[in-house]
Amino acid sequence: MDDFRYDPYLKLYLPLWKLDGASFMSQDAYGHLCTVTGALWRLDGRIFNGVNDVITVPHHAALNFGWADSFSFWFWIKTNQASGDYKNVLGKGTGSPSYNALIHNGYPSMYLGNWATAARCWSQASTLVNDNVWHFVLMTYDGTKVVAGQLYYVDGTASATSAIVDTLDADIANTQSLTIGSGSGFDALAATIPEIGINSRGLTALEGQNIYLATKWRYK
């Protein structure tokens, strides 16, 4: 059993490589009831077609965060999407204070912001993950309301970031569903995703490396 699953700060955990139904419960303390549109299941995860495939996680207060809160997104992904606008890995909310883990032109990217007020905090890792091999991505935010507080680790190694915009003004709280693969105001992603987690605290580099080492045997 993977030790990270017992983290009390784990708000969402989806081992998609074994969740093969049209709906399923997340494997965390909350048991979110998730529904699938498309996103074909295979033994190595869910395949998203880059058009309209989506997994929907209903709204829960545990998945809302404040600008002053720290939190983390992490996932395994295999994609060869060479270019394109921001592609949604996971996200919660459109047209309101929201967050997204994204792939932008092959690079992991994090968006925190409010479309209505144009207050946002965008950054991007410097490591490409669109070479059609498995990669583990960890994104963390430390609650400092600046891009410098967003950190990235790819395959257990820190990846430098580049800032895009650096202003924030409100909590990331809304009543919209969290979506994986498409939706949430960004373009649909073409990729295979076998595993996703959200923590309500920033994970350290060592913790991220531990998750990477505990799970990478599945992705060869």
GROMACS .gro file of C-alpha atoms in nm:
model
  220
    1MET     CA    1   0.000   0.000   0.000
    2ASP     CA    2   0.130   0.346  -0.088
    3ASP     CA    3   0.194   0.551   0.227
    4PHE     CA    4   0.088   0.879   0.066
    5ARG     CA    5  -0.273   0.758   0.060
    6TYR     CA    6  -0.290   0.798   0.439
    7ASP     CA    7  -0.201   1.167   0.430
    8PRO     CA    8  -0.489   1.350   0.607
    9TYR     CA    9  -0.434   1.641   0.367
   10LEU     CA   10  -0.511   1.424   0.065
   11LYS     CA   11  -0.836   1.571  -0.073
   12LEU     CA   12  -0.858   1.373  -0.398
   13TYR     CA   13  -0.688   1.055  -0.515
   14LEU     CA   14  -0.780   0.884  -0.840
   15PRO     CA   15  -0.585   0.572  -0.940
   16LEU     CA   16  -0.745   0.575  -1.285
   17TRP     CA   17  -0.547   0.270  -1.391
   18LYS     CA   18  -0.783   0.056  -1.181
   19LEU     CA   19  -1.107   0.260  -1.182
   20ASP     CA   20  -1.273   0.106  -1.487
   21GLY     CA   21  -1.642   0.196  -1.460
   22ALA     CA   22  -1.856   0.475  -1.603
   23SER     CA   23  -1.865   0.611  -1.247
   24PHE     CA   24  -1.652   0.539  -0.942
   25MET     CA   25  -1.557   0.667  -0.598
   26SER     CA   26  -1.228   0.845  -0.543
   27GLN     CA   27  -0.983   0.654  -0.323
   28ASP     CA   28  -0.951   0.906  -0.041
   29ALA     CA   29  -1.132   0.995   0.281
   30TYR     CA   30  -1.403   1.183   0.089
   31GLY     CA   31  -1.513   0.918  -0.160
   32HIS     CA   32  -1.605   1.169  -0.430
   33LEU     CA   33  -1.849   1.012  -0.678
   34CYS     CA   34  -1.688   1.071  -1.019
   35THR     CA   35  -1.855   1.032  -1.358
   36VAL     CA   36  -1.688   0.960  -1.692
   37THR     CA   37  -1.772   1.091  -2.040
   38GLY     CA   38  -1.554   0.913  -2.294
   39ALA     CA   39  -1.204   0.875  -2.145
   40LEU     CA   40  -1.160   0.513  -2.247
   41TRP     CA   41  -1.019   0.291  -1.972
   42ARG     CA   42  -0.710   0.077  -2.023
   43LEU     CA   43  -0.486  -0.103  -1.776
   44ASP     CA   44  -0.243   0.190  -1.789
   45GLY     CA   45  -0.503   0.462  -1.724
   46ARG     CA   46  -0.772   0.670  -1.893
   47ILE     CA   47  -0.724   0.791  -2.250
   48PHE     CA   48  -0.849   1.145  -2.317
   49ASN     CA   49  -0.918   1.228  -2.681
   50GLY     CA   50  -0.841   1.601  -2.676
   51VAL     CA   51  -1.196   1.686  -2.787
   52ASN     CA   52  -1.460   1.619  -2.524
   53ASP     CA   53  -1.348   1.335  -2.296
   54VAL     CA   54  -1.385   1.434  -1.932
   55ILE     CA   55  -1.403   1.296  -1.580
   56THR     CA   56  -1.619   1.508  -1.351
   57VAL     CA   57  -1.572   1.530  -0.974
   58PRO     CA   58  -1.867   1.706  -0.805
   59HIS     CA   59  -1.813   2.018  -0.600
   60HIS     CA   60  -1.692   1.964  -0.246
   61ALA     CA   61  -1.565   2.228  -0.006
   62ALA     CA   62  -1.252   2.017   0.048
   63LEU     CA   63  -1.151   2.101  -0.309
   64ASN     CA   64  -1.168   2.479  -0.257
   65PHE     CA   65  -0.861   2.673  -0.144
   66GLY     CA   66  -0.770   3.026  -0.043
   67TRP     CA   67  -0.492   3.236  -0.191
   68ALA     CA   68  -0.319   3.217   0.147
   69ASP     CA   69  -0.350   2.837   0.159
   70SER     CA   70  -0.085   2.598   0.036
   71PHE     CA   71  -0.182   2.303  -0.183
   72SER     CA   72  -0.046   2.059  -0.439
   73PHE     CA   73  -0.148   1.886  -0.761
   74TRP     CA   74   0.029   1.572  -0.882
   75PHE     CA   75  -0.028   1.328  -1.166
   76TRP     CA   76   0.124   1.082  -1.409
   77ILE     CA   77   0.079   1.162  -1.777
   78LYS     CA   78   0.177   1.039  -2.122
   79THR     CA   79   0.115   1.274  -2.414
   80ASN     CA   80   0.266   1.376  -2.747
   81GLN     CA   81   0.060   1.693  -2.784
   82ALA     CA   82   0.323   1.909  -2.954
   83SER     CA   83   0.165   2.251  -2.926
   84GLY     CA   84  -0.150   2.437  -2.840
   85ASP     CA   85  -0.305   2.663  -2.586
   86TYR     CA   86  -0.349   2.566  -2.223
   87LYS     CA   87  -0.478   2.207  -2.204
   88ASN     CA   88  -0.669   2.110  -1.891
   89VAL     CA   89  -0.528   1.825  -1.683
   90LEU     CA   90  -0.752   1.917  -1.391
   91GLY     CA   91  -0.939   2.232  -1.295
   92LYS     CA   92  -1.216   2.374  -1.086
   93GLY     CA   93  -1.425   2.667  -1.200
   94THR     CA   94  -1.474   2.896  -1.497
   95GLY     CA   95  -1.560   3.264  -1.484
   96SER     CA   96  -1.490   3.277  -1.111
   97PRO     CA   97  -1.193   3.231  -0.877
   98SER     CA   98  -1.052   2.900  -0.996
   99TYR     CA   99  -0.745   2.681  -1.037
  100ASN     CA  100  -0.604   2.455  -1.306
  101ALA     CA  101  -0.315   2.219  -1.365
  102LEU     CA  102  -0.239   2.248  -1.736
  103ILE     CA  103  -0.012   2.148  -2.022
  104HIS     CA  104   0.093   2.448  -2.233
  105ASN     CA  105   0.290   2.376  -2.550
  106GLY     CA  106   0.416   2.060  -2.381
  107TYR     CA  107   0.514   2.223  -2.049
  108PRO     CA  108   0.336   2.175  -1.714
  109SER     CA  109   0.167   2.498  -1.607
  110MET     CA  110  -0.040   2.617  -1.310
  111TYR     CA  111  -0.318   2.875  -1.323
  112LEU     CA  112  -0.472   3.042  -1.017
  113GLY     CA  113  -0.704   3.329  -1.090
  114ASN     CA  114  -1.027   3.509  -1.149
  115TRP     CA  115  -1.127   3.568  -1.509
  116ALA     CA  116  -1.381   3.832  -1.406
  117THR     CA  117  -1.120   4.061  -1.250
  118ALA     CA  118  -0.815   3.953  -1.454
  119ALA     CA  119  -0.632   3.888  -1.125
  120ARG     CA  120  -0.425   3.577  -1.169
  121CYS     CA  121  -0.103   3.395  -1.093
  122TRP     CA  122   0.028   3.189  -1.384
  123SER     CA  123   0.356   3.005  -1.412
  124GLN     CA  124   0.511   2.730  -1.617
  125ALA     CA  125   0.776   2.463  -1.568
  126SER     CA  126   1.082   2.450  -1.793
  127THR     CA  127   1.066   2.073  -1.857
  128LEU     CA  128   0.877   1.932  -2.155
  129VAL     CA  129   0.654   1.631  -2.092
  130ASN     CA  130   0.510   1.580  -2.442
  131ASP     CA  131   0.754   1.314  -2.567
  132ASN     CA  132   0.497   1.030  -2.544
  133VAL     CA  133   0.664   0.864  -2.246
  134TRP     CA  134   0.547   0.854  -1.885
  135HIS     CA  135   0.616   1.155  -1.664
  136PHE     CA  136   0.530   1.231  -1.303
  137VAL     CA  137   0.444   1.596  -1.240
  138LEU     CA  138   0.412   1.766  -0.900
  139MET     CA  139   0.291   2.128  -0.876
  140THR     CA  140   0.286   2.306  -0.541
  141TYR     CA  141   0.167   2.648  -0.426
  142ASP     CA  142   0.284   2.790  -0.093
  143GLY     CA  143   0.016   3.053  -0.025
  144THR     CA  144   0.237   3.357  -0.084
  145LYS     CA  145   0.016   3.498  -0.363
  146VAL     CA  146   0.307   3.520  -0.609
  147VAL     CA  147   0.437   3.313  -0.896
  148ALA     CA  148   0.757   3.250  -0.701
  149GLY     CA  149   0.545   3.043  -0.465
  150GLN     CA  150   0.461   2.797  -0.741
  151LEU     CA  151   0.709   2.509  -0.764
  152TYR     CA  152   0.734   2.221  -1.012
  153TYR     CA  153   0.895   1.879  -1.000
  154VAL     CA  154   0.907   1.647  -1.300
  155ASP     CA  155   1.007   1.284  -1.245
  156GLY     CA  156   1.129   1.371  -0.897
  157THR     CA  157   1.352   1.658  -1.009
  158ALA     CA  158   1.291   2.031  -0.960
  159SER     CA  159   1.203   2.223  -1.276
  160ALA     CA  160   1.267   2.596  -1.306
  161THR     CA  161   0.961   2.817  -1.357
  162SER     CA  162   0.879   3.114  -1.573
  163ALA     CA  163   0.625   3.372  -1.456
  164ILE     CA  164   0.337   3.483  -1.676
  165VAL     CA  165   0.123   3.707  -1.453
  166ASP     CA  166   0.165   3.777  -1.085
  167THR     CA  167  -0.145   3.921  -0.915
  168LEU     CA  168  -0.413   3.759  -0.700
  169ASP     CA  169  -0.718   3.897  -0.523
  170ALA     CA  170  -0.959   3.633  -0.389
  171ASP     CA  171  -0.999   3.282  -0.258
  172ILE     CA  172  -1.025   2.990  -0.501
  173ALA     CA  173  -1.374   2.902  -0.382
  174ASN     CA  174  -1.667   2.814  -0.606
  175THR     CA  175  -1.945   2.559  -0.632
  176GLN     CA  176  -1.846   2.422  -0.972
  177SER     CA  177  -1.731   2.069  -1.039
  178LEU     CA  178  -1.368   1.974  -1.080
  179THR     CA  179  -1.300   1.837  -1.428
  180ILE     CA  180  -1.018   1.625  -1.565
  181GLY     CA  181  -0.921   1.622  -1.933
  182SER     CA  182  -1.144   1.902  -2.058
  183GLY     CA  183  -1.370   2.175  -1.925
  184SER     CA  184  -1.288   2.438  -1.662
  185GLY     CA  185  -1.248   2.709  -1.924
  186PHE     CA  186  -0.941   2.564  -2.098
  187ASP     CA  187  -0.885   2.341  -2.402
  188ALA     CA  188  -0.926   1.963  -2.391
  189LEU     CA  189  -0.617   1.750  -2.338
  190ALA     CA  190  -0.508   1.455  -2.552
  191ALA     CA  191  -0.323   1.224  -2.314
  192THR     CA  192  -0.329   0.911  -2.104
  193ILE     CA  193  -0.363   0.985  -1.733
  194PRO     CA  194  -0.342   0.697  -1.485
  195GLU     CA  195  -0.311   0.871  -1.149
  196ILE     CA  196  -0.406   1.209  -0.998
  197GLY     CA  197  -0.385   1.356  -0.649
  198ILE     CA  198  -0.470   1.687  -0.479
  199ASN     CA  199  -0.335   1.778  -0.135
  200SER     CA  200  -0.439   2.072   0.081
  201ARG     CA  201  -0.078   2.155   0.163
  202GLY     CA  202   0.241   2.203  -0.027
  203LEU     CA  203   0.436   1.881  -0.065
  204THR     CA  204   0.811   1.895  -0.021
  205ALA     CA  205   1.053   1.781  -0.289
  206LEU     CA  206   1.124   1.471  -0.081
  207GLU     CA  207   0.754   1.389  -0.046
  208GLY     CA  208   0.705   1.430  -0.419
  209GLN     CA  209   1.002   1.206  -0.487
  210ASN     CA  210   0.858   0.945  -0.249
  211ILE     CA  211   0.529   0.939  -0.442
  212TYR     CA  212   0.722   0.920  -0.769
  213LEU     CA  213   0.933   0.627  -0.648
  214ALA     CA  214   0.634   0.448  -0.492
  215THR     CA  215   0.431   0.457  -0.815
  216LYS     CA  216   0.675   0.461  -1.108
  217TRP     CA  217   0.694   0.079  -1.128
  218ARG     CA  218   0.355   0.092  -1.301
  219TYR     CA  219   0.480   0.320  -1.578
  220LYS     CA  220   0.758   0.166  -1.782
   0.00000   0.00000   0.00000
